[in-house]
């Protein structure tokens, strides 16, 4: 230990002697330290992830409601080679009797006042394809989906013919996507309605499979709970050997309560199994439907 201290003292003396005879080294070292410090500060985002950065992207699973409509953007694609974006939009009318009056409005964060021209195709009563050309440097896109009503052309003679023919938005919801969150594809050529609908079926099957996973996970958790409750009943019954009549009565009440909880869990498991069977039947029908689409 003593030898180590002596070696450290000797080393420090050598360093001090070097600095005393090389004054410029101190300034060079300080300058280098300052430059590195500034460099790290101005480029810290390259090294440290900003956990507080706000995400604008709407979850692909999110469903938004306007009036009687439930709207979901089920697919978002972008081709950097053609600067084309494509949205697959699913619309479900809860009332199932009114003709859809949905229209779409696309904007970009860097120029929010400009409405980007879109090409909208209604594939069937529920499915839409929205395509558009966007600026190559776009950052965040906002797809507005609104329920519209036609303007009365007799409302005012001062309104131009073009303004008269435009539709007036009654209500609108917006779906956002950041450039980093959109699916990037090499080519994004427009396809037939049946090809799009076939893709839509694949998306719907994926959604149903996720529901099956959720139900299966719920069943597993309930089975674990049932096993725990059964262990509790076993312990209560074992303790009854050493209990008084009043204590036995209390234990029986606890056992009855636990048994009721087990019955409830078993009913819920049975319901989940019925749902899973229904989901699997639905997937089979969708696969048949997809096969029919591809034949056409």
Coordinates of C-alpha atoms in Angstrom, one line a residue:
X1 CA 0.0 0.0 0.0
X2 CA 2.9 2.3 0.9
X3 CA 4.6 1.6 -2.4
X4 CA 1.4 2.4 -4.3
X5 CA 1.0 5.8 -2.6
X6 CA 4.6 6.6 -3.4
X7 CA 4.1 5.7 -7.1
X8 CA 1.0 7.9 -7.3
X9 CA 2.8 10.9 -5.7
X10 CA 5.7 10.4 -8.1
X11 CA 3.3 10.3 -11.1
X12 CA 1.6 13.5 -9.9
X13 CA 4.9 15.3 -9.5
X14 CA 5.8 14.3 -13.1
X15 CA 2.5 15.7 -14.4
X16 CA 3.0 18.9 -12.4
X17 CA 6.5 19.3 -13.8
X18 CA 5.2 18.7 -17.4
X19 CA 2.5 21.3 -17.0
X20 CA 4.9 23.9 -15.5
X21 CA 7.1 23.6 -18.5
X22 CA 4.3 23.4 -21.1
X23 CA 1.8 26.2 -20.3
X24 CA 0.2 26.0 -23.8
X25 CA -0.9 22.4 -23.1
X26 CA -3.4 23.6 -20.5
X27 CA -5.0 26.0 -22.9
X28 CA -5.2 23.4 -25.7
X29 CA -6.7 20.9 -23.3
X30 CA -9.3 23.5 -22.1
X31 CA -10.1 24.5 -25.7
X32 CA -10.6 20.9 -26.8
X33 CA -12.8 20.2 -23.8
X34 CA -15.0 23.3 -24.6
X35 CA -15.3 22.3 -28.3
X36 CA -16.3 18.7 -27.4
X37 CA -18.8 20.1 -24.8
X38 CA -20.5 22.4 -27.4
X39 CA -20.5 19.6 -30.0
X40 CA -22.2 17.2 -27.6
X41 CA -24.8 19.9 -26.6
X42 CA -25.8 20.8 -30.1
X43 CA -25.9 17.2 -31.3
X44 CA -27.2 15.6 -28.2
X45 CA -30.4 14.4 -30.1
X46 CA -28.2 12.2 -32.1
X47 CA -27.0 10.4 -29.0
X48 CA -29.9 10.7 -26.5
X49 CA -33.4 9.7 -27.4
X50 CA -35.9 12.5 -26.5
X51 CA -38.4 10.6 -24.4
X52 CA -40.6 13.7 -24.2
X53 CA -41.0 14.1 -27.9
X54 CA -44.7 14.2 -28.8
X55 CA -46.0 11.6 -31.2
X56 CA -48.7 12.7 -33.7
X57 CA -49.4 9.4 -35.2
X58 CA -52.9 8.0 -34.6
X59 CA -52.8 4.3 -33.7
X60 CA -53.8 2.0 -36.5
X61 CA -56.2 0.3 -34.1
X62 CA -58.0 3.5 -33.1
X63 CA -61.6 3.9 -34.1
X64 CA -63.2 7.4 -34.3
X65 CA -66.9 8.2 -34.4
X66 CA -68.8 10.9 -36.3
X67 CA -72.5 10.8 -36.2
X68 CA -73.6 7.2 -36.9
X69 CA -70.2 6.3 -38.4
X70 CA -67.3 4.4 -36.9
X71 CA -64.1 5.2 -38.9
X72 CA -60.8 3.4 -38.9
X73 CA -57.7 3.9 -41.0
X74 CA -56.6 0.3 -41.4
X75 CA -53.6 0.8 -43.6
X76 CA -51.2 3.6 -44.5
X77 CA -48.6 3.4 -47.2
X78 CA -46.1 5.7 -48.9
X79 CA -44.0 5.3 -51.9
X80 CA -40.9 7.6 -51.9
X81 CA -40.2 6.9 -55.6
X82 CA -43.6 8.4 -56.7
X83 CA -44.3 10.5 -53.5
X84 CA -47.7 8.8 -53.4
X85 CA -49.6 8.0 -50.2
X86 CA -52.5 5.6 -49.9
X87 CA -54.9 5.1 -47.0
X88 CA -57.3 2.2 -46.6
X89 CA -60.3 3.5 -44.6
X90 CA -63.0 1.3 -43.1
X91 CA -66.4 3.0 -42.3
X92 CA -69.2 1.3 -40.5
X93 CA -72.6 2.9 -40.4
X94 CA -74.2 2.0 -37.0
X95 CA -77.7 2.8 -38.3
X96 CA -77.2 0.8 -41.5
X97 CA -79.9 2.6 -43.4
X98 CA -78.5 6.0 -44.4
X99 CA -76.4 6.4 -47.6
X100 CA -72.9 7.4 -46.6
X101 CA -72.0 11.0 -47.2
X102 CA -68.4 10.8 -46.2
X103 CA -65.7 12.9 -47.7
X104 CA -62.0 13.2 -47.2
X105 CA -59.5 16.0 -46.7
X106 CA -55.7 15.6 -46.6
X107 CA -53.3 18.3 -45.2
X108 CA -49.6 18.4 -44.4
X109 CA -48.1 19.9 -41.3
X110 CA -45.6 22.2 -43.1
X111 CA -48.5 23.8 -45.1
X112 CA -51.7 23.2 -43.1
X113 CA -53.8 25.7 -45.0
X114 CA -53.4 23.8 -48.3
X115 CA -55.8 21.0 -49.0
X116 CA -54.0 18.3 -50.9
X117 CA -55.9 16.9 -53.9
X118 CA -57.0 13.3 -53.3
X119 CA -58.4 10.5 -55.4
X120 CA -61.1 8.7 -53.4
X121 CA -62.5 5.3 -54.4
X122 CA -65.4 3.7 -52.6
X123 CA -64.8 -0.1 -52.9
X124 CA -68.1 -1.1 -51.3
X125 CA -70.4 0.2 -48.6
X126 CA -67.7 0.1 -45.9
X127 CA -64.3 0.4 -47.6
X128 CA -62.5 3.4 -49.2
X129 CA -59.1 3.9 -50.8
X130 CA -57.7 7.5 -50.5
X131 CA -54.7 8.3 -52.7
X132 CA -52.7 11.5 -53.1
X133 CA -49.4 13.0 -54.3
X134 CA -47.5 14.7 -51.5
X135 CA -44.4 16.8 -51.3
X136 CA -41.2 14.7 -51.0
X137 CA -40.3 16.6 -47.7
X138 CA -43.6 16.0 -45.9
X139 CA -43.4 15.3 -42.2
X140 CA -46.9 14.8 -40.7
X141 CA -50.1 14.1 -42.7
X142 CA -53.6 14.7 -41.5
X143 CA -56.4 12.8 -43.1
X144 CA -59.8 14.4 -42.2
X145 CA -62.9 12.2 -42.6
X146 CA -66.1 14.1 -42.4
X147 CA -69.8 13.7 -42.8
X148 CA -71.0 16.3 -45.4
X149 CA -74.2 17.8 -46.5
X150 CA -74.9 19.5 -49.8
X151 CA -75.3 23.3 -49.9
X152 CA -78.7 24.6 -51.0
X153 CA -77.9 26.4 -54.3
X154 CA -80.8 28.7 -53.6
X155 CA -79.5 30.0 -50.3
X156 CA -77.8 33.0 -51.8
X157 CA -77.6 34.3 -55.4
X158 CA -74.2 35.9 -54.4
X159 CA -72.5 32.5 -54.1
X160 CA -70.6 31.4 -57.1
X161 CA -71.5 28.2 -59.0
X162 CA -68.3 26.6 -57.8
X163 CA -69.0 27.4 -54.2
X164 CA -72.6 26.2 -54.6
X165 CA -71.4 22.8 -55.8
X166 CA -69.1 22.3 -52.9
X167 CA -70.1 20.3 -49.9
X168 CA -70.3 21.7 -46.4
X169 CA -68.7 19.7 -43.6
X170 CA -71.0 19.0 -40.7
X171 CA -68.5 17.1 -38.6
X172 CA -64.9 15.8 -39.0
X173 CA -62.4 13.6 -37.3
X174 CA -58.7 13.5 -38.1
X175 CA -56.1 10.7 -38.4
X176 CA -52.5 11.7 -38.2
X177 CA -49.4 9.9 -39.4
X178 CA -45.7 10.8 -39.1
X179 CA -43.3 10.0 -41.9
X180 CA -41.4 7.5 -39.7
X181 CA -44.6 5.6 -38.8
X182 CA -46.0 5.1 -42.3
X183 CA -45.4 1.8 -44.2
X184 CA -42.8 2.6 -46.9
X185 CA -43.2 0.6 -50.2
X186 CA -41.2 0.7 -53.4
X187 CA -44.2 0.9 -55.7
X188 CA -47.8 2.0 -55.0
X189 CA -49.7 1.4 -58.2
X190 CA -53.5 1.7 -58.2
X191 CA -55.2 -1.7 -58.2
X192 CA -58.6 -3.2 -58.8
X193 CA -61.3 -3.0 -56.3
X194 CA -61.2 -6.7 -55.7
X195 CA -57.5 -6.6 -55.0
X196 CA -58.0 -3.9 -52.5
X197 CA -60.9 -5.7 -50.9
X198 CA -58.8 -8.9 -50.7
X199 CA -56.2 -6.9 -48.7
X200 CA -58.9 -5.5 -46.6
X201 CA -60.0 -9.0 -45.7
X202 CA -56.4 -9.9 -44.6
X203 CA -56.4 -6.8 -42.4
X204 CA -59.8 -7.8 -40.9
X205 CA -58.5 -11.4 -40.3
X206 CA -55.5 -9.9 -38.4
X207 CA -57.8 -7.8 -36.3
X208 CA -59.9 -10.9 -35.4
X209 CA -56.8 -12.9 -34.6
X210 CA -55.8 -10.2 -32.2
X211 CA -59.2 -10.6 -30.5
X212 CA -58.7 -14.3 -30.3
X213 CA -55.3 -13.7 -28.6
X214 CA -57.0 -11.4 -26.1
X215 CA -59.7 -13.9 -25.3
X216 CA -57.2 -16.7 -25.0
X217 CA -55.0 -14.6 -22.6
X218 CA -58.1 -13.8 -20.6
X219 CA -59.0 -17.5 -20.3
X220 CA -55.4 -18.3 -19.1
X221 CA -55.6 -15.6 -16.5
X222 CA -59.0 -16.8 -15.3
X223 CA -57.7 -20.4 -15.0
X224 CA -54.8 -19.2 -12.9
X225 CA -57.3 -17.3 -10.6
X226 CA -59.5 -20.4 -10.4
X227 CA -56.5 -22.6 -9.3
X228 CA -55.6 -20.0 -6.7
X229 CA -59.1 -19.9 -5.4
X230 CA -59.3 -23.7 -5.2
X231 CA -56.1 -23.7 -3.2
X232 CA -57.7 -21.2 -0.8
X233 CA -60.7 -23.5 -0.4
X234 CA -58.4 -26.4 0.3
X235 CA -56.5 -24.4 3.0
X236 CA -59.8 -23.3 4.6
X237 CA -61.1 -26.8 4.8
X238 CA -57.8 -28.1 6.4
X239 CA -58.0 -25.3 9.0
X240 CA -61.6 -26.3 9.9
X241 CA -60.3 -29.4 11.8
X242 CA -58.9 -27.0 14.4
X243 CA -61.7 -24.5 14.5
X244 CA -64.7 -24.0 16.8
X245 CA -68.3 -24.2 15.5
X246 CA -68.5 -20.5 15.0
X247 CA -65.1 -20.4 13.2
X248 CA -66.2 -23.3 11.0
X249 CA -69.4 -21.4 10.1
X250 CA -67.3 -18.4 9.1
X251 CA -65.0 -20.6 7.0
X252 CA -68.0 -22.1 5.3
X253 CA -69.2 -18.7 4.3
X254 CA -65.8 -17.8 2.9
X255 CA -65.8 -21.1 1.0
X256 CA -69.2 -20.5 -0.5
X257 CA -68.2 -17.0 -1.5
X258 CA -65.0 -18.4 -3.2
X259 CA -67.1 -21.1 -5.0
X260 CA -69.4 -18.4 -6.3
X261 CA -66.4 -16.5 -7.7
X262 CA -65.2 -19.7 -9.3
X263 CA -68.6 -20.3 -11.0
X264 CA -68.5 -16.7 -12.3
X265 CA -65.1 -17.2 -13.8
X266 CA -66.1 -20.5 -15.4
X267 CA -69.1 -18.8 -17.0
X268 CA -66.8 -16.1 -18.3
X269 CA -64.4 -18.7 -19.7
X270 CA -67.3 -20.4 -21.4
X271 CA -68.4 -17.1 -23.0
X272 CA -64.8 -16.5 -24.2
X273 CA -64.7 -20.0 -25.8
X274 CA -67.9 -19.2 -27.6
X275 CA -66.5 -15.9 -28.9
X276 CA -63.3 -17.7 -30.0
X277 CA -65.4 -20.2 -31.9
X278 CA -67.4 -17.4 -33.5
X279 CA -64.2 -15.6 -34.4
X280 CA -62.7 -18.7 -36.1
X281 CA -65.9 -19.3 -38.0
X282 CA -65.8 -15.6 -39.2
X283 CA -62.2 -16.1 -40.3
X284 CA -63.2 -19.1 -42.4
X285 CA -66.0 -17.2 -44.1
X286 CA -63.6 -14.3 -44.8
X287 CA -61.1 -16.6 -46.3
X288 CA -63.8 -18.0 -48.6
X289 CA -64.9 -14.4 -49.5
X290 CA -61.3 -13.5 -50.3
X291 CA -61.0 -16.5 -52.6
X292 CA -64.1 -15.4 -54.4
X293 CA -62.7 -11.9 -54.8
X294 CA -59.5 -13.2 -56.3
X295 CA -61.4 -15.4 -58.8
X296 CA -63.2 -12.3 -60.3

